[in-house]
Structures are given as structure tokens and as C-alpha cells.
PDB file of C-alpha atoms in Angstrom:
ATOM      1  CA  UNK R  22      68.012 167.647 -80.232  1.00 69.00           C
ATOM      2  CA  UNK R  23      70.385 168.580 -77.674  1.00 82.00           C
ATOM      3  CA  UNK R  24      68.236 170.536 -75.457  1.00 82.00           C
ATOM      4  CA  UNK R  25      65.681 167.647 -75.110  1.00 86.00           C
ATOM      5  CA  UNK R  26      68.790 165.196 -73.879  1.00 90.00           C
ATOM      6  CA  UNK R  27      69.968 167.999 -71.416  1.00 91.00           C
ATOM      7  CA  UNK R  28      66.227 168.127 -70.010  1.00 91.00           C
ATOM      8  CA  UNK R  29      66.243 164.399 -70.021  1.00 92.00           C
ATOM      9  CA  UNK R  30      69.453 164.405 -67.860  1.00 92.00           C
ATOM     10  CA  UNK R  31      68.023 167.121 -65.315  1.00 93.00           C
ATOM     11  CA  UNK R  32      65.092 164.851 -64.789  1.00 92.00           C
ATOM     12  CA  UNK R  33      67.017 161.875 -64.480  1.00 92.00           C
ATOM     13  CA  UNK R  34      69.104 163.495 -61.811  1.00 93.00           C
ATOM     14  CA  UNK R  35      66.153 165.089 -60.184  1.00 90.00           C
ATOM     15  CA  UNK R  36      63.826 161.944 -59.702  1.00 88.00           C
ATOM     16  CA  UNK R  37      66.552 159.502 -59.838  1.00 88.00           C
ATOM     17  CA  UNK R  38      64.408 156.903 -61.671  1.00 89.00           C
ATOM     18  CA  UNK R  39      64.783 156.502 -65.384  1.00 91.00           C
ATOM     19  CA  UNK R  40      60.804 155.509 -66.002  1.00 90.00           C
ATOM     20  CA  UNK R  41      59.652 158.995 -64.106  1.00 90.00           C
ATOM     21  CA  UNK R  42      62.143 160.954 -66.493  1.00 92.00           C
ATOM     22  CA  UNK R  43      61.020 158.965 -69.368  1.00 92.00           C
ATOM     23  CA  UNK R  44      57.205 159.590 -68.630  1.00 91.00           C
ATOM     24  CA  UNK R  45      57.757 162.975 -68.329  1.00 92.00           C
ATOM     25  CA  UNK R  46      59.840 163.517 -71.372  1.00 92.00           C
ATOM     26  CA  UNK R  47      56.812 162.284 -73.394  1.00 92.00           C
ATOM     27  CA  UNK R  48      54.841 165.343 -73.677  1.00 91.00           C
ATOM     28  CA  UNK R  49      57.869 167.659 -74.977  1.00 93.00           C
ATOM     29  CA  UNK R  50      58.533 165.155 -77.650  1.00 92.00           C
ATOM     30  CA  UNK R  51      54.934 164.863 -78.885  1.00 93.00           C
ATOM     31  CA  UNK R  52      54.813 168.841 -78.468  1.00 93.00           C
ATOM     32  CA  UNK R  53      57.680 169.318 -81.312  1.00 93.00           C
ATOM     33  CA  UNK R  54      55.527 167.199 -83.529  1.00 92.00           C
ATOM     34  CA  UNK R  55      53.032 169.753 -82.903  1.00 93.00           C
ATOM     35  CA  UNK R  56      55.436 172.458 -83.575  1.00 95.00           C
ATOM     36  CA  UNK R  57      56.359 170.624 -86.982  1.00 96.00           C
ATOM     37  CA  UNK R  58      52.291 170.666 -87.721  1.00 95.00           C
ATOM     38  CA  UNK R  59      51.688 174.015 -86.756  1.00 95.00           C
ATOM     39  CA  UNK R  60      54.795 175.238 -88.915  1.00 95.00           C
ATOM     40  CA  UNK R  61      53.329 173.362 -91.985  1.00 96.00           C
ATOM     41  CA  UNK R  62      49.902 174.567 -91.568  1.00 95.00           C
ATOM     42  CA  UNK R  63      50.939 178.128 -91.211  1.00 93.00           C
ATOM     43  CA  UNK R  64      53.234 177.713 -94.100  1.00 93.00           C
ATOM     44  CA  UNK R  65      56.375 178.553 -92.346  1.00 92.00           C
ATOM     45  CA  UNK R  66      59.895 177.280 -92.871  1.00 91.00           C
ATOM     46  CA  UNK R  67      61.997 175.410 -90.867  1.00 92.00           C
ATOM     47  CA  UNK R  68      64.611 178.285 -89.630  1.00 93.00           C
ATOM     48  CA  UNK R  69      66.786 179.109 -86.838  1.00 95.00           C
ATOM     49  CA  UNK R  70      63.832 181.032 -84.864  1.00 94.00           C
ATOM     50  CA  UNK R  71      61.272 178.101 -85.654  1.00 94.00           C
ATOM     51  CA  UNK R  72      64.364 175.974 -83.827  1.00 94.00           C
ATOM     52  CA  UNK R  73      64.393 178.764 -80.878  1.00 95.00           C
ATOM     53  CA  UNK R  74      60.903 177.879 -80.399  1.00 94.00           C
ATOM     54  CA  UNK R  75      60.961 174.107 -80.069  1.00 94.00           C
ATOM     55  CA  UNK R  76      63.796 174.684 -77.743  1.00 94.00           C
ATOM     56  CA  UNK R  77      61.303 176.761 -75.508  1.00 94.00           C
ATOM     57  CA  UNK R  78      58.611 174.524 -75.896  1.00 95.00           C
ATOM     58  CA  UNK R  79      60.566 171.383 -74.727  1.00 94.00           C
ATOM     59  CA  UNK R  80      61.179 173.696 -71.751  1.00 93.00           C
ATOM     60  CA  UNK R  81      57.749 175.043 -71.457  1.00 94.00           C
ATOM     61  CA  UNK R  82      56.059 171.637 -71.907  1.00 94.00           C
ATOM     62  CA  UNK R  83      58.771 170.161 -69.501  1.00 93.00           C
ATOM     63  CA  UNK R  84      58.113 172.501 -66.571  1.00 93.00           C
ATOM     64  CA  UNK R  85      54.125 171.843 -66.884  1.00 93.00           C
ATOM     65  CA  UNK R  86      54.852 168.109 -66.859  1.00 92.00           C
ATOM     66  CA  UNK R  87      56.685 168.395 -63.802  1.00 93.00           C
ATOM     67  CA  UNK R  88      54.177 170.333 -62.140  1.00 92.00           C
ATOM     68  CA  UNK R  89      51.718 167.681 -62.995  1.00 92.00           C
ATOM     69  CA  UNK R  90      53.904 165.178 -61.779  1.00 91.00           C
ATOM     70  CA  UNK R  91      54.513 166.839 -58.706  1.00 91.00           C
ATOM     71  CA  UNK R  92      50.664 167.273 -57.904  1.00 91.00           C
ATOM     72  CA  UNK R  93      50.154 163.348 -58.770  1.00 88.00           C
ATOM     73  CA  UNK R  94      53.103 162.681 -56.198  1.00 86.00           C
ATOM     74  CA  UNK R  95      51.104 164.985 -53.617  1.00 88.00           C
ATOM     75  CA  UNK R  96      47.852 163.087 -54.100  1.00 86.00           C
ATOM     76  CA  UNK R  97      49.694 159.692 -54.033  1.00 83.00           C
ATOM     77  CA  UNK R  98      51.606 160.194 -50.682  1.00 83.00           C
ATOM     78  CA  UNK R  99      48.287 161.922 -49.178  1.00 82.00           C
ATOM     79  CA  UNK R 100      46.925 158.581 -48.990  1.00 71.00           C
ATOM     80  CA  UNK R 101      48.426 157.062 -45.923  1.00 68.00           C
ATOM     81  CA  UNK R 102      51.681 156.023 -44.338  1.00 57.00           C
ATOM     82  CA  UNK R 103      52.477 153.781 -47.417  1.00 62.00           C
ATOM     83  CA  UNK R 104      52.491 155.344 -50.625  1.00 66.00           C
ATOM     84  CA  UNK R 105      49.646 154.204 -52.947  1.00 69.00           C
ATOM     85  CA  UNK R 106      49.684 152.938 -56.666  1.00 73.00           C
ATOM     86  CA  UNK R 107      48.658 155.281 -58.893  1.00 76.00           C
ATOM     87  CA  UNK R 108      45.025 155.172 -59.430  1.00 81.00           C
ATOM     88  CA  UNK R 109      42.713 156.461 -62.253  1.00 84.00           C
ATOM     89  CA  UNK R 110      40.996 158.899 -59.604  1.00 86.00           C
ATOM     90  CA  UNK R 111      44.323 160.096 -58.335  1.00 87.00           C
ATOM     91  CA  UNK R 112      45.391 160.861 -61.840  1.00 87.00           C
ATOM     92  CA  UNK R 113      42.132 162.604 -62.797  1.00 89.00           C
ATOM     93  CA  UNK R 114      42.404 164.841 -59.440  1.00 90.00           C
ATOM     94  CA  UNK R 115      45.988 166.030 -60.285  1.00 89.00           C
ATOM     95  CA  UNK R 116      44.692 166.658 -63.796  1.00 89.00           C
ATOM     96  CA  UNK R 117      41.458 168.769 -62.350  1.00 91.00           C
ATOM     97  CA  UNK R 118      43.867 170.573 -59.693  1.00 91.00           C
ATOM     98  CA  UNK R 119      46.241 171.693 -62.420  1.00 89.00           C
ATOM     99  CA  UNK R 120      44.063 172.683 -65.335  1.00 91.00           C
ATOM    100  CA  UNK R 121      43.103 176.247 -64.181  1.00 93.00           C
ATOM    101  CA  UNK R 122      46.707 176.953 -63.901  1.00 92.00           C
ATOM    102  CA  UNK R 123      47.860 175.179 -67.057  1.00 91.00           C
ATOM    103  CA  UNK R 124      44.962 176.828 -68.968  1.00 93.00           C
ATOM    104  CA  UNK R 125      45.953 180.260 -67.891  1.00 94.00           C
ATOM    105  CA  UNK R 126      49.245 180.517 -68.310  1.00 92.00           C
ATOM    106  CA  UNK R 127      48.526 178.909 -71.854  1.00 93.00           C
ATOM    107  CA  UNK R 128      46.058 181.031 -73.135  1.00 95.00           C
ATOM    108  CA  UNK R 129      48.051 184.170 -71.968  1.00 96.00           C
ATOM    109  CA  UNK R 130      51.032 183.021 -73.832  1.00 94.00           C
ATOM    110  CA  UNK R 131      48.917 182.151 -77.066  1.00 95.00           C
ATOM    111  CA  UNK R 132      47.374 185.765 -76.932  1.00 96.00           C
ATOM    112  CA  UNK R 133      50.642 187.605 -76.283  1.00 95.00           C
ATOM    113  CA  UNK R 134      52.409 185.755 -79.401  1.00 94.00           C
ATOM    114  CA  UNK R 135      48.999 186.021 -81.691  1.00 94.00           C
ATOM    115  CA  UNK R 136      50.000 189.230 -83.149  1.00 92.00           C
ATOM    116  CA  UNK R 137      53.321 188.177 -83.770  1.00 91.00           C
ATOM    117  CA  UNK R 138      52.154 185.077 -85.247  1.00 91.00           C
ATOM    118  CA  UNK R 139      49.854 186.309 -87.641  1.00 90.00           C
ATOM    119  CA  UNK R 140      52.628 188.842 -88.629  1.00 87.00           C
ATOM    120  CA  UNK R 141      50.915 191.914 -87.824  1.00 87.00           C
ATOM    121  CA  UNK R 142      53.529 194.853 -87.272  1.00 82.00           C
ATOM    122  CA  UNK R 143      56.632 196.049 -88.938  1.00 85.00           C
ATOM    123  CA  UNK R 144      59.336 193.546 -88.740  1.00 80.00           C
ATOM    124  CA  UNK R 145      57.263 190.631 -87.338  1.00 82.00           C
ATOM    125  CA  UNK R 146      58.105 188.447 -90.477  1.00 85.00           C
ATOM    126  CA  UNK R 147      61.345 187.641 -89.647  1.00 89.00           C
ATOM    127  CA  UNK R 148      60.317 186.296 -85.828  1.00 92.00           C
ATOM    128  CA  UNK R 149      56.771 184.919 -87.031  1.00 93.00           C
ATOM    129  CA  UNK R 150      58.368 181.513 -87.213  1.00 94.00           C
ATOM    130  CA  UNK R 151      59.213 181.516 -83.631  1.00 94.00           C
ATOM    131  CA  UNK R 152      55.795 182.912 -82.740  1.00 95.00           C
ATOM    132  CA  UNK R 153      54.094 180.192 -84.786  1.00 95.00           C
ATOM    133  CA  UNK R 154      56.277 177.485 -83.223  1.00 96.00           C
ATOM    134  CA  UNK R 155      55.470 178.623 -79.884  1.00 96.00           C
ATOM    135  CA  UNK R 156      51.647 178.804 -80.413  1.00 96.00           C
ATOM    136  CA  UNK R 157      51.578 175.387 -82.134  1.00 96.00           C
ATOM    137  CA  UNK R 158      53.295 173.881 -79.133  1.00 95.00           C
ATOM    138  CA  UNK R 159      51.562 175.426 -76.625  1.00 95.00           C
ATOM    139  CA  UNK R 160      48.114 174.768 -78.366  1.00 95.00           C
ATOM    140  CA  UNK R 161      49.242 171.033 -78.468  1.00 94.00           C
ATOM    141  CA  UNK R 162      50.409 170.910 -74.645  1.00 93.00           C
ATOM    142  CA  UNK R 163      47.198 171.217 -72.873  1.00 89.00           C
ATOM    143  CA  UNK R 164      45.713 167.809 -74.326  1.00 90.00           C
ATOM    144  CA  UNK R 165      48.951 166.239 -74.012  1.00 90.00           C
ATOM    145  CA  UNK R 166      49.420 167.108 -70.462  1.00 88.00           C
ATOM    146  CA  UNK R 167      45.882 166.439 -69.096  1.00 88.00           C
ATOM    147  CA  UNK R 168      44.815 163.526 -71.586  1.00 90.00           C
ATOM    148  CA  UNK R 169      47.966 161.808 -72.576  1.00 91.00           C
ATOM    149  CA  UNK R 170      50.417 162.193 -69.843  1.00 89.00           C
ATOM    150  CA  UNK R 171      48.122 160.526 -67.484  1.00 89.00           C
ATOM    151  CA  UNK R 172      47.788 157.499 -69.680  1.00 90.00           C
ATOM    152  CA  UNK R 173      51.927 157.356 -69.878  1.00 89.00           C
ATOM    153  CA  UNK R 174      51.819 157.756 -66.244  1.00 88.00           C
ATOM    154  CA  UNK R 175      49.435 154.956 -65.440  1.00 86.00           C
ATOM    155  CA  UNK R 176      51.332 152.595 -68.199  1.00 88.00           C
ATOM    156  CA  UNK R 177      54.877 153.654 -66.934  1.00 85.00           C
ATOM    157  CA  UNK R 178      54.456 153.945 -63.469  1.00 80.00           C
ATOM    158  CA  UNK R 179      51.036 152.676 -61.882  1.00 70.00           C
ATOM    159  CA  UNK R 180      51.977 148.953 -61.775  1.00 60.00           C
ATOM    160  CA  UNK R 181      53.315 149.356 -58.560  1.00 57.00           C
ATOM    161  CA  UNK R 182      54.034 151.922 -55.976  1.00 49.00           C
ATOM    162  CA  UNK R 183      57.330 153.577 -56.599  1.00 52.00           C
ATOM    163  CA  UNK R 184      59.803 154.795 -54.089  1.00 52.00           C
ATOM    164  CA  UNK R 185      59.195 158.295 -53.209  1.00 53.00           C
ATOM    165  CA  UNK R 186      60.967 160.556 -55.650  1.00 54.00           C
ATOM    166  CA  UNK R 187      60.893 163.668 -53.937  1.00 53.00           C
TER     167      UNK R 187
END
């Protein structure tokens, strides 16, 4: 997917470290798998509107993962003069600090798209795959960012103190 490659390149230029960009891109790629599952469960076909929804999910989930990573770096850099390696309490604190904004924006978007995703209203059948793709990607986003991402960060970035990417 060209959109995912462009997002990865943007992250690579932003953080200047391959492991950080790779760690952040895990969530959007897994969320795309959630989109396929959601389309299948809803009985929707993979068409151009569903693909537009996938592109949107890559951007939305990447943004949320970047916000989580930024919070993690703030916590890591606040430990002292020398940045500390990522610890499990640090990962938990970053998640607990970000859970409310992530949950609020995710829930608001899901509730706003629900009538379209259910096919309610005139002309909604054409945009229904878009809504189903976005809703299913957003549903999978929260556990990905708050549960899977800390594990990925710990595995890819937690072995030693990284040079500050910000």
C-alpha cells in the first residue's frame, strides 16, 4: 500500500531511526487486518470506498501511535539527565495518560459513523463500506495502541536507552 509506505517514510524522516518508525507502523498494519475482518463480518465487498477507509485508518492509527510514543518519550526524558531505557511502569504510565483522549476520539468517530455503517438513510449503501472499514479499524485501534504497542516498543526499543528522537 503506497499510503503506508509514505507514512513510514515520513516517520523515518521525523524520528531518524528505523526501529522507531517500524515500531510505530506495527499498529496501522495490524489495524488494516482489522479492517479486512470488519468488512468480512459485515458482508461488505472490498471496493474503492473500503480502500479509502483503509487509507484513512492508516493515518488515524499512525497519529494515535505517534501520540502514545511522544508521551512515552516525555516520560522517559523526565527521569533524569540521562534518558532511561523503556521500563514496564513507563509503558503503563504512557498508556494510562493517553487512554482517555484515545477512547474519547475513537468512540466519537465510531458513533458518528454508525448510522452510515448500518446503512441507515437514503444513499448510504454506496458509502457503507467506507464506514464499516473505518469503524472496524477504530475498534481494533484501541487494544492495538494500548496493549500491543507497548509490547512492540519494549521489544524493539527497550533494550537500551535510545538517542532522543525529539
